[in-house]
């Protein structure tokens, strides 16, 4: 990995790969840490000096006071959640001041978006009992889909900059509240009509607090690059949840692959010089949708327990299974990945043998190494596995790649050969120190 360049960190599976830890590690090598997609549906857990921080909207770079954090225009911001996050960081003596900038063009997740998200999921899952298809997505109920839908619809959308313009916000919410009340009624929500005056008041109050942070972040970032500063783009969610390239419709509503960076920040793609693809040593997924290597067995349970695979955002148990390299290779291709970080390798200790999916068998018996980003066709494939030996010892204290058991080195070697990418980082535990790196950081080399 190169130091002194703009870098993107992106998840190559269905999320929760441990991007937060790698962003935190690579933060030392960059000046600006930028979120470009998603909203409070993402959850990054970072452990620094034994202290655990769970972040949803603010880039984890906030934990390093000399860095600048930016929430780009492609993010959907729930101001209530954002303020909660700021308050809880400040309570723990983490400074949130001039070091956090929020795009005035980022769209706002409104309370009615969250109600709509939850109500629609409820209606769809209840209907599933009577119909052949279950159309619910298993969303995080954070209002993400409805907020992005409003952005695309345009007329009823609210952006962060609107929170600073009282008259405009007041008159817009008069119309929006009347329409949204009818829509929520239609979804069977028996709630009182939305009150535009109360909503305006609460948004303006939140806008007042967030005002020092709300700017045109496109200029912030371009000016920073002109001064020779480097940017770390922090992907939220993951490539297989990308609205265009993931397992649609069981995806989130943004471009969470690196393809979302240019539109979500205003930085052209040619400025992204390296892309670190984050993958777990196995696979997990939350919510609905196809998952070819899922283990609905003692193996899946064992991975879940060893890996503590429960959602940061919703607490839901994650679905677990073997490593799917067909999926990883596809995501790596879409994201322009230049190196890999293999997370949670320690979770695989104590298994006698491990399986790696290298191809899919189609219903007609043919074998393909292509991923199928289509939720109706993907469930028809059967994984083709390579079985490799496991290792018995715990590896959570290993910091040198050569000290890993030979079977773990072989496992990493298979990942590198099959994907054609170097595994530059191996994570063997949640703490910063529990990391095996092939390339030193700028900090380590005195940069
Ligand atoms: P939404 O983003 O809340 O609309 O949820 C859509 C789908 O994406 C659901 O299956 C969620 O569980 C999944 N999802 C969204 N964000 C994440 C994430 O950060 N990690 C894992 N899954 C996610």
GROMACS .gro file of C-alpha atoms in nm, residues 13-442:
model
  430
   13UNK     CA    1  -1.928  -0.846   0.106
   14UNK     CA    2  -2.268  -0.764   0.259
   15UNK     CA    3  -2.143  -0.522   0.522
   16UNK     CA    4  -1.997  -0.541   0.872
   17UNK     CA    5  -1.656  -0.644   0.740
   18UNK     CA    6  -1.474  -0.429   0.995
   19UNK     CA    7  -1.418  -0.121   0.780
   20UNK     CA    8  -1.418   0.103   1.088
   21UNK     CA    9  -1.101  -0.055   1.223
   22UNK     CA   10  -0.915  -0.019   0.891
   23UNK     CA   11  -1.032   0.338   0.842
   24UNK     CA   12  -0.907   0.408   1.191
   25UNK     CA   13  -0.568   0.249   1.108
   26UNK     CA   14  -0.528   0.429   0.776
   27UNK     CA   15  -0.639   0.760   0.923
   28UNK     CA   16  -0.278   0.822   1.031
   29UNK     CA   17  -0.177   0.836   0.661
   30UNK     CA   18  -0.446   1.086   0.549
   31UNK     CA   19  -0.561   1.439   0.629
   32UNK     CA   20  -0.933   1.417   0.547
   33UNK     CA   21  -1.169   1.129   0.624
   34UNK     CA   22  -1.484   1.141   0.412
   35UNK     CA   23  -1.816   0.953   0.415
   36UNK     CA   24  -1.983   0.941   0.073
   37UNK     CA   25  -2.291   0.720   0.104
   38UNK     CA   26  -2.554   0.569   0.330
   39UNK     CA   27  -2.669   0.704   0.663
   40UNK     CA   28  -2.726   0.583   1.016
   41UNK     CA   29  -2.789   0.232   0.878
   42UNK     CA   30  -2.413   0.183   0.893
   43UNK     CA   31  -2.239   0.096   1.215
   44UNK     CA   32  -1.867   0.120   1.267
   45UNK     CA   33  -1.718  -0.016   1.585
   46UNK     CA   34  -1.369   0.108   1.665
   47UNK     CA   35  -1.169   0.003   1.968
   48UNK     CA   36  -0.895   0.245   2.072
   49UNK     CA   37  -0.686   0.177   2.383
   50UNK     CA   38  -0.946  -0.068   2.505
   51UNK     CA   39  -1.229   0.188   2.463
   52UNK     CA   40  -1.508   0.092   2.227
   53UNK     CA   41  -1.675   0.356   2.006
   54UNK     CA   42  -1.985   0.274   1.798
   55UNK     CA   43  -2.026   0.530   1.519
   56UNK     CA   44  -2.306   0.550   1.265
   57UNK     CA   45  -2.278   0.878   1.076
   58UNK     CA   46  -1.957   1.050   1.179
   59UNK     CA   47  -1.640   0.915   1.013
   60UNK     CA   48  -1.431   0.722   1.262
   61UNK     CA   49  -1.147   0.967   1.186
   62UNK     CA   50  -1.313   1.190   1.447
   63UNK     CA   51  -1.122   0.991   1.710
   64UNK     CA   52  -0.797   1.154   1.585
   65UNK     CA   53  -0.835   1.525   1.677
   66UNK     CA   54  -0.591   1.661   1.416
   67UNK     CA   55  -0.786   1.508   1.125
   68UNK     CA   56  -1.072   1.662   0.928
   69UNK     CA   57  -1.392   1.463   0.886
   70UNK     CA   58  -1.645   1.525   0.612
   71UNK     CA   59  -1.998   1.393   0.560
   72UNK     CA   60  -2.039   1.426   0.185
   73UNK     CA   61  -2.344   1.514  -0.023
   74UNK     CA   62  -2.415   1.146  -0.099
   75UNK     CA   63  -2.494   1.067   0.265
   76UNK     CA   64  -2.846   1.088   0.408
   77UNK     CA   65  -2.820   1.255   0.748
   78UNK     CA   66  -3.056   1.195   1.037
   79UNK     CA   67  -2.985   1.515   1.235
   80UNK     CA   68  -3.128   1.371   1.554
   81UNK     CA   69  -2.893   1.070   1.539
   82UNK     CA   70  -2.603   1.293   1.438
   83UNK     CA   71  -2.651   1.518   1.740
   84UNK     CA   72  -2.683   1.215   1.968
   85UNK     CA   73  -2.354   1.090   1.827
   86UNK     CA   74  -2.184   1.428   1.873
   87UNK     CA   75  -2.311   1.449   2.233
   88UNK     CA   76  -2.193   1.102   2.320
   89UNK     CA   77  -1.848   1.165   2.169
   90UNK     CA   78  -1.814   1.494   2.356
   91UNK     CA   79  -1.914   1.322   2.679
   92UNK     CA   80  -1.614   1.096   2.626
   93UNK     CA   81  -1.388   1.396   2.559
   94UNK     CA   82  -1.369   1.347   2.181
   95UNK     CA   83  -1.360   1.693   2.019
   96UNK     CA   84  -1.627   1.761   1.754
   97UNK     CA   85  -1.575   2.118   1.630
   98UNK     CA   86  -1.418   2.261   1.315
   99UNK     CA   87  -1.293   1.909   1.243
  100UNK     CA   88  -1.640   1.799   1.123
  101UNK     CA   89  -1.794   1.936   0.802
  102UNK     CA   90  -2.133   1.832   0.666
  103UNK     CA   91  -2.240   1.895   0.309
  104UNK     CA   92  -2.519   2.149   0.272
  105UNK     CA   93  -2.643   1.923  -0.008
  106UNK     CA   94  -2.666   1.601   0.199
  107UNK     CA   95  -3.031   1.498   0.223
  108UNK     CA   96  -3.207   1.487   0.558
  109UNK     CA   97  -3.364   1.172   0.701
  110UNK     CA   98  -3.689   1.300   0.848
  111UNK     CA   99  -3.892   1.134   1.126
  112UNK     CA  100  -4.160   1.040   0.869
  113UNK     CA  101  -3.898   0.857   0.662
  114UNK     CA  102  -3.827   0.629   0.955
  115UNK     CA  103  -4.199   0.572   1.016
  116UNK     CA  104  -4.252   0.498   0.647
  117UNK     CA  105  -3.957   0.255   0.637
  118UNK     CA  106  -4.081   0.057   0.938
  119UNK     CA  107  -4.447   0.062   0.830
  120UNK     CA  108  -4.376  -0.056   0.475
  121UNK     CA  109  -4.156  -0.341   0.602
  122UNK     CA  110  -4.434  -0.439   0.843
  123UNK     CA  111  -4.701  -0.435   0.570
  124UNK     CA  112  -4.481  -0.639   0.335
  125UNK     CA  113  -4.382  -0.901   0.588
  126UNK     CA  114  -4.743  -0.944   0.705
  127UNK     CA  115  -4.853  -0.979   0.342
  128UNK     CA  116  -4.585  -1.246   0.289
  129UNK     CA  117  -4.795  -1.488   0.496
  130UNK     CA  118  -5.073  -1.471   0.238
  131UNK     CA  119  -4.869  -1.445  -0.082
  132UNK     CA  120  -4.590  -1.639  -0.254
  133UNK     CA  121  -4.336  -1.357  -0.242
  134UNK     CA  122  -4.186  -1.188   0.061
  135UNK     CA  123  -4.111  -0.838  -0.064
  136UNK     CA  124  -3.975  -0.706   0.265
  137UNK     CA  125  -3.603  -0.622   0.256
  138UNK     CA  126  -3.524  -0.655   0.625
  139UNK     CA  127  -3.408  -0.293   0.642
  140UNK     CA  128  -3.249  -0.129   0.943
  141UNK     CA  129  -3.565   0.091   0.969
  142UNK     CA  130  -3.343   0.401   0.974
  143UNK     CA  131  -3.547   0.570   0.697
  144UNK     CA  132  -3.272   0.523   0.438
  145UNK     CA  133  -3.486   0.408   0.143
  146UNK     CA  134  -3.759   0.674   0.187
  147UNK     CA  135  -3.495   0.950   0.226
  148UNK     CA  136  -3.314   0.852  -0.094
  149UNK     CA  137  -3.652   0.810  -0.268
  150UNK     CA  138  -3.733   1.172  -0.178
  151UNK     CA  139  -3.397   1.282  -0.316
  152UNK     CA  140  -3.479   1.121  -0.649
  153UNK     CA  141  -3.839   1.249  -0.641
  154UNK     CA  142  -3.693   1.597  -0.575
  155UNK     CA  143  -4.001   1.803  -0.488
  156UNK     CA  144  -4.048   1.682  -0.126
  157UNK     CA  145  -3.682   1.650  -0.031
  158UNK     CA  146  -3.511   1.844   0.248
  159UNK     CA  147  -3.135   1.902   0.245
  160UNK     CA  148  -2.903   1.999   0.531
  161UNK     CA  149  -2.873   2.352   0.392
  162UNK     CA  150  -3.253   2.391   0.425
  163UNK     CA  151  -3.220   2.359   0.805
  164UNK     CA  152  -3.057   2.702   0.801
  165UNK     CA  153  -3.336   2.874   0.607
  166UNK     CA  154  -3.640   2.915   0.837
  167UNK     CA  155  -3.891   3.063   0.588
  168UNK     CA  156  -3.815   2.816   0.313
  169UNK     CA  157  -3.828   2.519   0.553
  170UNK     CA  158  -4.156   2.635   0.712
  171UNK     CA  159  -4.340   2.674   0.383
  172UNK     CA  160  -4.203   2.351   0.239
  173UNK     CA  161  -4.303   2.148   0.544
  174UNK     CA  162  -4.662   2.278   0.524
  175UNK     CA  163  -4.704   2.094   0.196
  176UNK     CA  164  -4.489   1.794   0.280
  177UNK     CA  165  -4.663   1.719   0.611
  178UNK     CA  166  -5.008   1.718   0.449
  179UNK     CA  167  -4.897   1.472   0.179
  180UNK     CA  168  -4.694   1.251   0.413
  181UNK     CA  169  -4.978   1.223   0.664
  182UNK     CA  170  -5.198   1.077   0.389
  183UNK     CA  171  -4.922   0.837   0.281
  184UNK     CA  172  -4.861   0.713   0.635
  185UNK     CA  173  -5.239   0.665   0.677
  186UNK     CA  174  -5.242   0.455   0.361
  187UNK     CA  175  -4.977   0.228   0.515
  188UNK     CA  176  -5.212   0.170   0.807
  189UNK     CA  177  -5.030   0.389   1.058
  190UNK     CA  178  -5.280   0.519   1.304
  191UNK     CA  179  -5.076   0.822   1.410
  192UNK     CA  180  -5.187   1.184   1.456
  193UNK     CA  181  -5.137   1.412   1.152
  194UNK     CA  182  -4.782   1.542   1.114
  195UNK     CA  183  -4.749   1.887   1.269
  196UNK     CA  184  -4.552   2.117   1.035
  197UNK     CA  185  -4.498   2.386   1.300
  198UNK     CA  186  -4.353   2.142   1.555
  199UNK     CA  187  -4.137   1.972   1.292
  200UNK     CA  188  -4.007   2.307   1.162
  201UNK     CA  189  -3.922   2.416   1.516
  202UNK     CA  190  -3.731   2.100   1.597
  203UNK     CA  191  -3.542   2.101   1.264
  204UNK     CA  192  -3.445   2.467   1.302
  205UNK     CA  193  -3.318   2.399   1.655
  206UNK     CA  194  -3.107   2.113   1.525
  207UNK     CA  195  -2.993   2.326   1.230
  208UNK     CA  196  -2.880   2.598   1.471
  209UNK     CA  197  -2.659   2.349   1.655
  210UNK     CA  198  -2.523   2.197   1.335
  211UNK     CA  199  -2.476   2.532   1.156
  212UNK     CA  200  -2.098   2.562   1.220
  213UNK     CA  201  -2.050   2.228   1.044
  214UNK     CA  202  -2.273   2.279   0.737
  215UNK     CA  203  -2.074   2.397   0.434
  216UNK     CA  204  -2.021   2.330   0.063
  217UNK     CA  205  -1.794   2.029   0.117
  218UNK     CA  206  -1.712   1.996  -0.254
  219UNK     CA  207  -1.501   2.312  -0.228
  220UNK     CA  208  -1.361   2.202   0.110
  221UNK     CA  209  -1.229   1.883  -0.048
  222UNK     CA  210  -1.100   2.034  -0.372
  223UNK     CA  211  -0.921   2.311  -0.183
  224UNK     CA  212  -0.767   2.049   0.046
  225UNK     CA  213  -0.640   1.853  -0.254
  226UNK     CA  214  -0.499   2.174  -0.407
  227UNK     CA  215  -0.298   2.217  -0.085
  228UNK     CA  216  -0.159   1.864  -0.122
  229UNK     CA  217  -0.375   1.710   0.149
  230UNK     CA  218  -0.478   1.346   0.117
  231UNK     CA  219  -0.823   1.199   0.150
  232UNK     CA  220  -0.947   0.870   0.292
  233UNK     CA  221  -1.291   0.778   0.157
  234UNK     CA  222  -1.482   0.571   0.410
  235UNK     CA  223  -1.741   0.345   0.249
  236UNK     CA  224  -2.050   0.256   0.450
  237UNK     CA  225  -2.253  -0.064   0.399
  238UNK     CA  226  -2.079  -0.267   0.124
  239UNK     CA  227  -2.045  -0.345  -0.244
  240UNK     CA  228  -2.297  -0.633  -0.251
  241UNK     CA  229  -2.553  -0.392  -0.101
  242UNK     CA  230  -2.493  -0.134  -0.378
  243UNK     CA  231  -2.823  -0.020  -0.530
  244UNK     CA  232  -2.695  -0.080  -0.887
  245UNK     CA  233  -2.441  -0.361  -0.848
  246UNK     CA  234  -2.557  -0.554  -0.541
  247UNK     CA  235  -2.810  -0.833  -0.496
  248UNK     CA  236  -3.106  -0.610  -0.589
  249UNK     CA  237  -3.367  -0.565  -0.442
  250UNK     CA  238  -3.202  -0.690  -0.119
  251UNK     CA  239  -2.965  -0.396  -0.111
  252UNK     CA  240  -2.950  -0.054   0.045
  253UNK     CA  241  -3.047   0.261  -0.145
  254UNK     CA  242  -2.708   0.415  -0.225
  255UNK     CA  243  -2.402   0.337  -0.435
  256UNK     CA  244  -2.193   0.190  -0.157
  257UNK     CA  245  -1.927   0.056  -0.392
  258UNK     CA  246  -1.645   0.300  -0.471
  259UNK     CA  247  -1.852   0.404  -0.773
  260UNK     CA  248  -2.051   0.619  -0.527
  261UNK     CA  249  -1.747   0.830  -0.439
  262UNK     CA  250  -1.751   1.076  -0.732
  263UNK     CA  251  -2.124   1.150  -0.707
  264UNK     CA  252  -2.128   1.137  -0.326
  265UNK     CA  253  -1.840   1.382  -0.274
  266UNK     CA  254  -1.785   1.578  -0.596
  267UNK     CA  255  -1.434   1.427  -0.636
  268UNK     CA  256  -1.367   1.275  -0.980
  269UNK     CA  257  -1.274   0.905  -0.981
  270UNK     CA  258  -0.925   0.969  -1.118
  271UNK     CA  259  -0.827   1.116  -0.780
  272UNK     CA  260  -0.885   0.783  -0.601
  273UNK     CA  261  -0.542   0.629  -0.622
  274UNK     CA  262  -0.579   0.315  -0.414
  275UNK     CA  263  -0.873   0.108  -0.298
  276UNK     CA  264  -0.849  -0.120   0.005
  277UNK     CA  265  -1.117  -0.388  -0.015
  278UNK     CA  266  -1.227  -0.513   0.324
  279UNK     CA  267  -1.338  -0.874   0.355
  280UNK     CA  268  -1.407  -1.102   0.646
  281UNK     CA  269  -1.229  -1.438   0.647
  282UNK     CA  270  -1.582  -1.583   0.617
  283UNK     CA  271  -1.915  -1.432   0.507
  284UNK     CA  272  -2.205  -1.272   0.694
  285UNK     CA  273  -2.526  -1.098   0.599
  286UNK     CA  274  -2.808  -0.924   0.788
  287UNK     CA  275  -3.160  -0.887   0.657
  288UNK     CA  276  -3.317  -1.076   0.370
  289UNK     CA  277  -3.162  -1.179   0.041
  290UNK     CA  278  -2.963  -1.461  -0.118
  291UNK     CA  279  -2.643  -1.589   0.046
  292UNK     CA  280  -2.501  -1.894  -0.136
  293UNK     CA  281  -2.249  -2.001   0.129
  294UNK     CA  282  -2.480  -1.952   0.429
  295UNK     CA  283  -2.441  -2.227   0.691
  296UNK     CA  284  -2.773  -2.294   0.863
  297UNK     CA  285  -2.591  -2.540   1.083
  298UNK     CA  286  -2.367  -2.579   1.385
  299UNK     CA  287  -2.087  -2.427   1.172
  300UNK     CA  288  -2.289  -2.107   1.117
  301UNK     CA  289  -2.370  -2.088   1.489
  302UNK     CA  290  -2.006  -2.142   1.579
  303UNK     CA  291  -1.890  -1.862   1.348
  304UNK     CA  292  -2.161  -1.631   1.492
  305UNK     CA  293  -2.057  -1.699   1.851
  306UNK     CA  294  -1.680  -1.684   1.791
  307UNK     CA  295  -1.717  -1.371   1.577
  308UNK     CA  296  -1.982  -1.206   1.799
  309UNK     CA  297  -2.183  -1.160   1.484
  310UNK     CA  298  -2.465  -0.938   1.608
  311UNK     CA  299  -2.547  -0.606   1.437
  312UNK     CA  300  -2.391  -0.281   1.567
  313UNK     CA  301  -2.692  -0.082   1.448
  314UNK     CA  302  -2.984  -0.316   1.518
  315UNK     CA  303  -2.841  -0.592   1.739
  316UNK     CA  304  -2.981  -0.854   1.498
  317UNK     CA  305  -2.796  -1.189   1.483
  318UNK     CA  306  -2.609  -1.201   1.151
  319UNK     CA  307  -2.642  -1.490   0.909
  320UNK     CA  308  -2.304  -1.665   0.881
  321UNK     CA  309  -2.128  -1.892   0.632
  322UNK     CA  310  -1.804  -1.984   0.454
  323UNK     CA  311  -1.592  -1.740   0.257
  324UNK     CA  312  -1.738  -1.675  -0.089
  325UNK     CA  313  -1.451  -1.568  -0.314
  326UNK     CA  314  -1.676  -1.553  -0.622
  327UNK     CA  315  -1.855  -1.265  -0.451
  328UNK     CA  316  -1.534  -1.103  -0.323
  329UNK     CA  317  -1.368  -1.118  -0.666
  330UNK     CA  318  -1.675  -0.955  -0.826
  331UNK     CA  319  -1.684  -0.674  -0.569
  332UNK     CA  320  -1.309  -0.623  -0.599
  333UNK     CA  321  -1.355  -0.580  -0.975
  334UNK     CA  322  -1.643  -0.329  -0.940
  335UNK     CA  323  -1.455  -0.127  -0.677
  336UNK     CA  324  -1.119  -0.116  -0.857
  337UNK     CA  325  -0.961  -0.277  -0.552
  338UNK     CA  326  -0.582  -0.257  -0.530
  339UNK     CA  327  -0.529  -0.458  -0.209
  340UNK     CA  328  -0.726  -0.655   0.048
  341UNK     CA  329  -0.765  -0.645   0.424
  342UNK     CA  330  -0.873  -0.983   0.563
  343UNK     CA  331  -1.063  -0.930   0.886
  344UNK     CA  332  -1.153  -1.161   1.174
  345UNK     CA  333  -0.913  -1.437   1.073
  346UNK     CA  334  -0.893  -1.529   1.443
  347UNK     CA  335  -1.260  -1.636   1.435
  348UNK     CA  336  -1.163  -1.933   1.216
  349UNK     CA  337  -0.916  -2.076   1.473
  350UNK     CA  338  -1.017  -2.419   1.613
  351UNK     CA  339  -1.199  -2.540   1.302
  352UNK     CA  340  -1.059  -2.875   1.178
  353UNK     CA  341  -1.112  -2.774   0.820
  354UNK     CA  342  -1.236  -2.468   0.634
  355UNK     CA  343  -1.420  -2.423   0.308
  356UNK     CA  344  -1.362  -2.158   0.044
  357UNK     CA  345  -1.619  -2.109  -0.233
  358UNK     CA  346  -1.430  -2.068  -0.560
  359UNK     CA  347  -1.713  -2.109  -0.814
  360UNK     CA  348  -2.088  -2.163  -0.848
  361UNK     CA  349  -2.264  -2.463  -1.000
  362UNK     CA  350  -2.570  -2.357  -1.201
  363UNK     CA  351  -2.894  -2.560  -1.214
  364UNK     CA  352  -2.794  -2.703  -1.557
  365UNK     CA  353  -2.473  -2.845  -1.405
  366UNK     CA  354  -2.231  -2.595  -1.558
  367UNK     CA  355  -1.982  -2.419  -1.335
  368UNK     CA  356  -1.913  -2.045  -1.340
  369UNK     CA  357  -1.673  -1.818  -1.157
  370UNK     CA  358  -1.900  -1.519  -1.222
  371UNK     CA  359  -2.111  -1.365  -0.946
  372UNK     CA  360  -2.483  -1.325  -1.020
  373UNK     CA  361  -2.604  -0.990  -0.883
  374UNK     CA  362  -2.970  -1.083  -0.916
  375UNK     CA  363  -3.170  -1.192  -0.614
  376UNK     CA  364  -3.392  -1.425  -0.818
  377UNK     CA  365  -3.113  -1.618  -0.991
  378UNK     CA  366  -2.848  -1.623  -0.720
  379UNK     CA  367  -3.040  -1.863  -0.487
  380UNK     CA  368  -3.029  -2.126  -0.763
  381UNK     CA  369  -2.650  -2.170  -0.748
  382UNK     CA  370  -2.469  -2.432  -0.542
  383UNK     CA  371  -2.127  -2.328  -0.411
  384UNK     CA  372  -1.826  -2.521  -0.535
  385UNK     CA  373  -1.592  -2.551  -0.237
  386UNK     CA  374  -1.223  -2.601  -0.192
  387UNK     CA  375  -1.157  -2.760   0.149
  388UNK     CA  376  -0.841  -2.651   0.328
  389UNK     CA  377  -0.696  -2.750   0.667
  390UNK     CA  378  -0.782  -2.539   0.972
  391UNK     CA  379  -0.556  -2.453   1.266
  392UNK     CA  380  -0.612  -2.523   1.635
  393UNK     CA  381  -0.429  -2.238   1.808
  394UNK     CA  382  -0.571  -1.894   1.887
  395UNK     CA  383  -0.394  -1.619   1.688
  396UNK     CA  384  -0.520  -1.304   1.856
  397UNK     CA  385  -0.170  -1.208   1.977
  398UNK     CA  386   0.006  -1.249   1.643
  399UNK     CA  387   0.144  -0.925   1.494
  400UNK     CA  388   0.390  -1.072   1.244
  401UNK     CA  389   0.264  -1.255   0.938
  402UNK     CA  390   0.537  -1.520   0.964
  403UNK     CA  391   0.415  -1.612   1.312
  404UNK     CA  392   0.073  -1.723   1.184
  405UNK     CA  393   0.019  -2.102   1.173
  406UNK     CA  394   0.110  -2.252   0.832
  407UNK     CA  395  -0.257  -2.340   0.769
  408UNK     CA  396  -0.359  -1.975   0.823
  409UNK     CA  397  -0.082  -1.864   0.585
  410UNK     CA  398  -0.213  -2.117   0.332
  411UNK     CA  399  -0.566  -1.977   0.374
  412UNK     CA  400  -0.438  -1.624   0.301
  413UNK     CA  401  -0.234  -1.754   0.011
  414UNK     CA  402  -0.548  -1.909  -0.145
  415UNK     CA  403  -0.729  -1.573  -0.111
  416UNK     CA  404  -0.442  -1.392  -0.283
  417UNK     CA  405  -0.416  -1.646  -0.564
  418UNK     CA  406  -0.787  -1.667  -0.635
  419UNK     CA  407  -0.852  -1.291  -0.622
  420UNK     CA  408  -0.520  -1.190  -0.777
  421UNK     CA  409  -0.481  -0.924  -0.503
  422UNK     CA  410  -0.237  -0.890  -0.214
  423UNK     CA  411  -0.371  -0.924   0.139
  424UNK     CA  412  -0.179  -0.631   0.288
  425UNK     CA  413  -0.363  -0.627   0.621
  426UNK     CA  414  -0.479  -0.918   0.837
  427UNK     CA  415  -0.688  -0.849   1.144
  428UNK     CA  416  -0.681  -1.095   1.435
  429UNK     CA  417  -0.887  -0.901   1.691
  430UNK     CA  418  -1.078  -0.577   1.741
  431UNK     CA  419  -0.796  -0.365   1.886
  432UNK     CA  420  -0.567  -0.151   1.668
  433UNK     CA  421  -0.273  -0.354   1.799
  434UNK     CA  422  -0.423  -0.685   1.681
  435UNK     CA  423  -0.320  -0.626   1.322
  436UNK     CA  424  -0.070  -0.790   1.090
  437UNK     CA  425   0.046  -0.543   0.822
  438UNK     CA  426   0.270  -0.603   0.524
  439UNK     CA  427   0.325  -0.230   0.473
  440UNK     CA  428   0.424   0.016   0.748
  441UNK     CA  429   0.209   0.324   0.820
  442UNK     CA  430   0.336   0.679   0.770
   0.00000   0.00000   0.00000
